Coordinates of C-alpha atoms in Angstrom, one line a residue:
Chain A
X19 CA 88.6 35.5 -8.7
X20 CA 87.9 38.1 -6.1
X21 CA 86.2 37.2 -2.9
X22 CA 84.8 39.3 -0.1
X23 CA 84.3 38.0 3.5
X24 CA 82.2 39.4 6.2
X25 CA 82.8 37.4 9.3
X26 CA 80.0 38.9 11.5
X27 CA 76.6 37.7 10.4
X28 CA 74.9 39.7 13.1
X29 CA 75.8 42.6 15.4
X30 CA 74.0 44.9 17.8
X31 CA 74.9 48.3 19.3
X32 CA 73.3 50.7 21.7
X33 CA 72.0 53.9 20.3
X34 CA 74.6 56.7 20.3
X35 CA 77.5 54.1 20.6
X36 CA 80.1 53.2 18.1
X37 CA 80.2 50.0 16.1
X38 CA 82.7 48.5 13.7
X39 CA 81.8 46.0 10.9
X40 CA 84.6 43.9 9.5
X41 CA 85.3 43.1 5.9
X42 CA 88.3 41.3 4.3
X43 CA 88.8 40.6 0.6
X44 CA 91.1 38.7 -1.7
X45 CA 92.4 39.9 -5.0
X46 CA 95.5 40.0 -7.1
X47 CA 94.6 43.4 -8.6
X48 CA 96.4 46.5 -7.5
X49 CA 93.7 49.0 -8.5
X50 CA 90.2 48.6 -7.4
X51 CA 87.3 50.1 -5.5
X52 CA 85.7 49.1 -2.2
X53 CA 82.2 49.9 -1.1
X54 CA 79.8 49.6 1.8
X55 CA 76.1 49.4 1.0
X56 CA 73.2 49.5 3.4
X57 CA 70.0 47.6 2.9
X58 CA 67.3 48.7 5.3
X59 CA 64.0 46.7 5.8
X60 CA 62.7 48.4 2.6
X61 CA 65.4 46.4 0.8
X62 CA 66.6 49.4 -1.2
X63 CA 70.3 49.2 -1.6
X64 CA 72.0 52.5 -0.5
X65 CA 75.6 53.4 -1.0
X66 CA 77.2 54.4 2.4
X67 CA 80.8 55.0 1.5
X68 CA 83.4 54.1 -1.1
X69 CA 87.2 53.9 -1.2
X70 CA 89.6 53.9 -4.1
X71 CA 92.5 51.5 -3.5
X72 CA 95.1 54.0 -4.7
X73 CA 94.1 56.5 -2.0
X74 CA 95.9 56.1 1.3
X75 CA 93.5 58.4 3.2
X76 CA 90.5 56.6 4.7
X77 CA 87.1 57.8 3.4
X78 CA 84.6 59.4 5.7
X79 CA 81.0 60.4 5.2
X80 CA 79.5 62.1 8.2
X81 CA 79.1 59.4 10.9
X82 CA 80.5 56.7 8.7
X83 CA 84.2 56.1 8.2
X84 CA 86.4 53.2 7.0
X85 CA 89.7 51.7 8.1
X86 CA 91.3 50.6 4.8
X87 CA 94.4 48.4 5.2
X88 CA 95.5 47.6 1.7
X89 CA 98.4 45.2 2.7
X90 CA 96.1 43.3 5.0
X91 CA 93.2 43.5 2.5
X92 CA 90.9 44.7 5.2
X93 CA 88.1 47.3 4.8
X94 CA 86.1 47.9 8.0
X95 CA 83.2 50.3 8.5
X96 CA 82.9 52.4 11.7
X97 CA 79.5 53.9 12.5
X98 CA 79.7 56.6 15.2
X99 CA 76.8 57.9 17.2
X100 CA 74.6 55.0 16.1
X101 CA 71.0 55.9 15.3
X102 CA 67.9 53.7 15.1
X103 CA 67.8 54.4 11.4
X104 CA 71.1 52.6 11.0
X105 CA 69.4 49.3 11.6
X106 CA 69.9 47.4 8.3
X107 CA 71.9 44.8 6.5
X108 CA 75.4 46.1 5.5
X109 CA 77.2 44.7 2.6
X110 CA 80.9 45.1 1.7
X111 CA 81.6 45.0 -2.0
X112 CA 84.6 45.0 -4.3
X113 CA 85.0 46.2 -7.9
X114 CA 88.0 46.1 -10.2
X115 CA 88.9 49.4 -11.8
X116 CA 90.0 48.2 -15.3
X117 CA 87.0 49.7 -17.1
X118 CA 84.8 50.9 -14.3
X119 CA 81.9 48.7 -15.6
X120 CA 82.8 45.4 -13.9
X121 CA 80.2 43.9 -11.6
X122 CA 80.4 44.2 -7.9
X123 CA 81.5 41.2 -5.8
X124 CA 79.6 41.2 -2.5
X125 CA 80.1 39.7 0.9
X126 CA 77.3 37.9 2.6
X127 CA 76.4 40.8 4.8
X128 CA 76.2 41.8 8.4
X129 CA 72.8 42.4 10.0
X130 CA 73.1 45.4 12.4
X131 CA 70.5 46.2 15.0
X132 CA 70.6 49.5 16.8
X133 CA 69.0 49.2 20.2
X134 CA 67.3 52.1 22.0
Chain B
X11 CA 63.4 62.2 -11.4
X12 CA 66.2 60.0 -12.7
X13 CA 66.4 56.5 -11.4
X14 CA 65.9 52.8 -11.9
X15 CA 62.5 51.1 -11.8
X16 CA 61.7 47.4 -11.5
X17 CA 58.4 45.8 -12.0
X18 CA 56.5 44.1 -10.7
X19 CA 57.3 44.5 -7.0
X20 CA 55.9 41.0 -6.2
X21 CA 55.6 38.2 -8.7
X22 CA 54.2 34.7 -8.4
X23 CA 55.0 31.9 -10.8
X24 CA 53.7 28.4 -11.2
X25 CA 56.3 25.7 -11.7
X26 CA 57.1 25.3 -15.4
X27 CA 56.3 28.8 -16.4
X28 CA 58.7 31.4 -17.7
X29 CA 58.5 34.9 -16.2
X30 CA 60.1 38.2 -17.2
X31 CA 61.3 40.8 -14.7
X32 CA 61.5 44.4 -16.0
X33 CA 64.3 46.8 -15.3
X34 CA 64.3 50.4 -16.8
X35 CA 66.7 53.3 -16.1
X36 CA 66.6 56.9 -17.3
X37 CA 70.1 57.7 -15.9
X38 CA 71.8 57.3 -19.3
X39 CA 74.0 54.7 -17.8
X40 CA 76.0 52.3 -20.0
X41 CA 76.1 49.2 -17.9
X42 CA 73.3 47.3 -16.3
X43 CA 73.3 44.3 -13.9
X44 CA 71.1 41.6 -12.4
X45 CA 71.7 40.2 -9.0
X46 CA 69.9 37.6 -7.0
X47 CA 69.6 37.8 -3.2
X48 CA 68.9 34.8 -1.0
X49 CA 69.0 34.8 2.8
X50 CA 72.5 34.5 4.1
X51 CA 74.0 34.6 0.6
X52 CA 74.5 38.2 -0.1
X53 CA 74.0 39.3 -3.7
X54 CA 75.1 37.1 -6.5
X55 CA 75.6 38.2 -10.1
X56 CA 73.3 36.6 -12.8
X57 CA 74.0 38.6 -15.9
X58 CA 75.4 42.0 -16.8
X59 CA 75.6 44.2 -19.9
X60 CA 78.2 46.9 -20.5
X61 CA 76.7 48.1 -23.8
X62 CA 73.6 47.7 -25.9
X63 CA 73.3 44.4 -27.7
X64 CA 76.0 42.8 -25.6
X65 CA 75.8 40.9 -22.3
X66 CA 77.9 38.5 -20.2
X67 CA 77.0 35.6 -17.9
X68 CA 77.6 36.0 -14.2
X69 CA 78.2 33.4 -11.5
X70 CA 74.7 31.9 -11.5
X71 CA 73.4 32.4 -15.1
X72 CA 71.9 28.9 -15.6
X73 CA 68.1 29.0 -16.0
X74 CA 68.1 32.8 -16.8
X75 CA 68.2 34.8 -20.0
X76 CA 68.5 38.5 -20.7
X77 CA 68.4 41.0 -23.6
X78 CA 69.7 44.5 -24.1
X79 CA 68.0 45.9 -27.1
X80 CA 67.8 49.5 -25.7
X81 CA 70.2 51.3 -23.4
X82 CA 67.4 52.0 -21.0
X83 CA 66.1 48.5 -20.6
X84 CA 67.6 45.2 -19.4
X85 CA 64.8 42.6 -18.8
X86 CA 65.5 39.3 -17.1
X87 CA 63.6 36.1 -17.9
X88 CA 63.5 33.3 -15.4
X89 CA 62.9 30.1 -17.3
X90 CA 61.5 26.8 -16.2
X91 CA 65.1 25.5 -16.2
X92 CA 65.8 27.5 -13.1
X93 CA 65.2 24.9 -10.4
X94 CA 65.0 27.2 -7.4
X95 CA 63.9 30.7 -8.6
X96 CA 62.2 31.9 -5.4
X97 CA 64.4 34.9 -4.4
X98 CA 64.7 38.7 -4.3
X99 CA 66.0 40.1 -7.6
X100 CA 67.9 43.4 -7.8
X101 CA 68.7 45.4 -11.0
X102 CA 71.5 48.0 -11.0
X103 CA 73.1 50.4 -13.4
X104 CA 76.4 52.3 -13.7
X105 CA 77.6 55.1 -15.8
X106 CA 81.2 53.8 -16.1
X107 CA 84.3 55.4 -17.4
X108 CA 84.8 58.9 -16.3
X109 CA 81.2 59.0 -15.3
X110 CA 81.8 57.3 -12.0
X111 CA 81.9 53.9 -10.4
X112 CA 78.8 53.9 -8.2
X113 CA 76.2 51.3 -9.0
X114 CA 72.6 52.5 -8.5
X115 CA 70.0 49.9 -7.5
X116 CA 66.3 49.5 -8.3
X117 CA 63.8 48.7 -5.6
X118 CA 63.8 44.9 -6.4
X119 CA 61.3 42.2 -7.4
X120 CA 60.3 39.4 -5.0
X121 CA 59.7 36.3 -7.1
X122 CA 57.8 33.4 -5.5
X123 CA 57.2 30.0 -7.1
X124 CA 54.0 28.4 -6.1

């Protein structure tokens, strides 16, 4: 069974600074997808960024980027130029890619606070 | 607009009662999922369905039931057998196959047992 571990329950960062959220996972699969979801106070889950395991290049989406280390089974999220609107719970998630319909396996989340 | 809707937003239940949470999507997605969210626990899978008239148990299915009679709808019933049902419930859907691997989430239902 796959597991996802987020070792930082809470973090804080000053506005405009950079912060990195950690995520490690355990799987015997070779092909899979990794995701970071954001859950703001509204509790709506929003996809931040995704990474296909077969791609060596790290994914980037504007101020969000990942450091994907497949051998180490590590998938950290870097948020640059942090904004107050980035305050949220962040969940790392894993999905096998056998059929594309398998459920997500989530970590327990990291609560990020951006301080003005 | 296409999306996923969940109703009601807040639901109160007396002990011993069954309640049904609604989840509807107009995205033409094949797969649908129910997750439960508790503080400090992340999201845990209750049930999922990859196709109409078929569904599978997730990690915490005990005390819950589902049906998938239509592609658009995946209601979740919380039965009296669920001993600790107070939680936030999230429904999601996914196109699958060549259609992509992103799960889209509804706004959630907060269930409280009185």
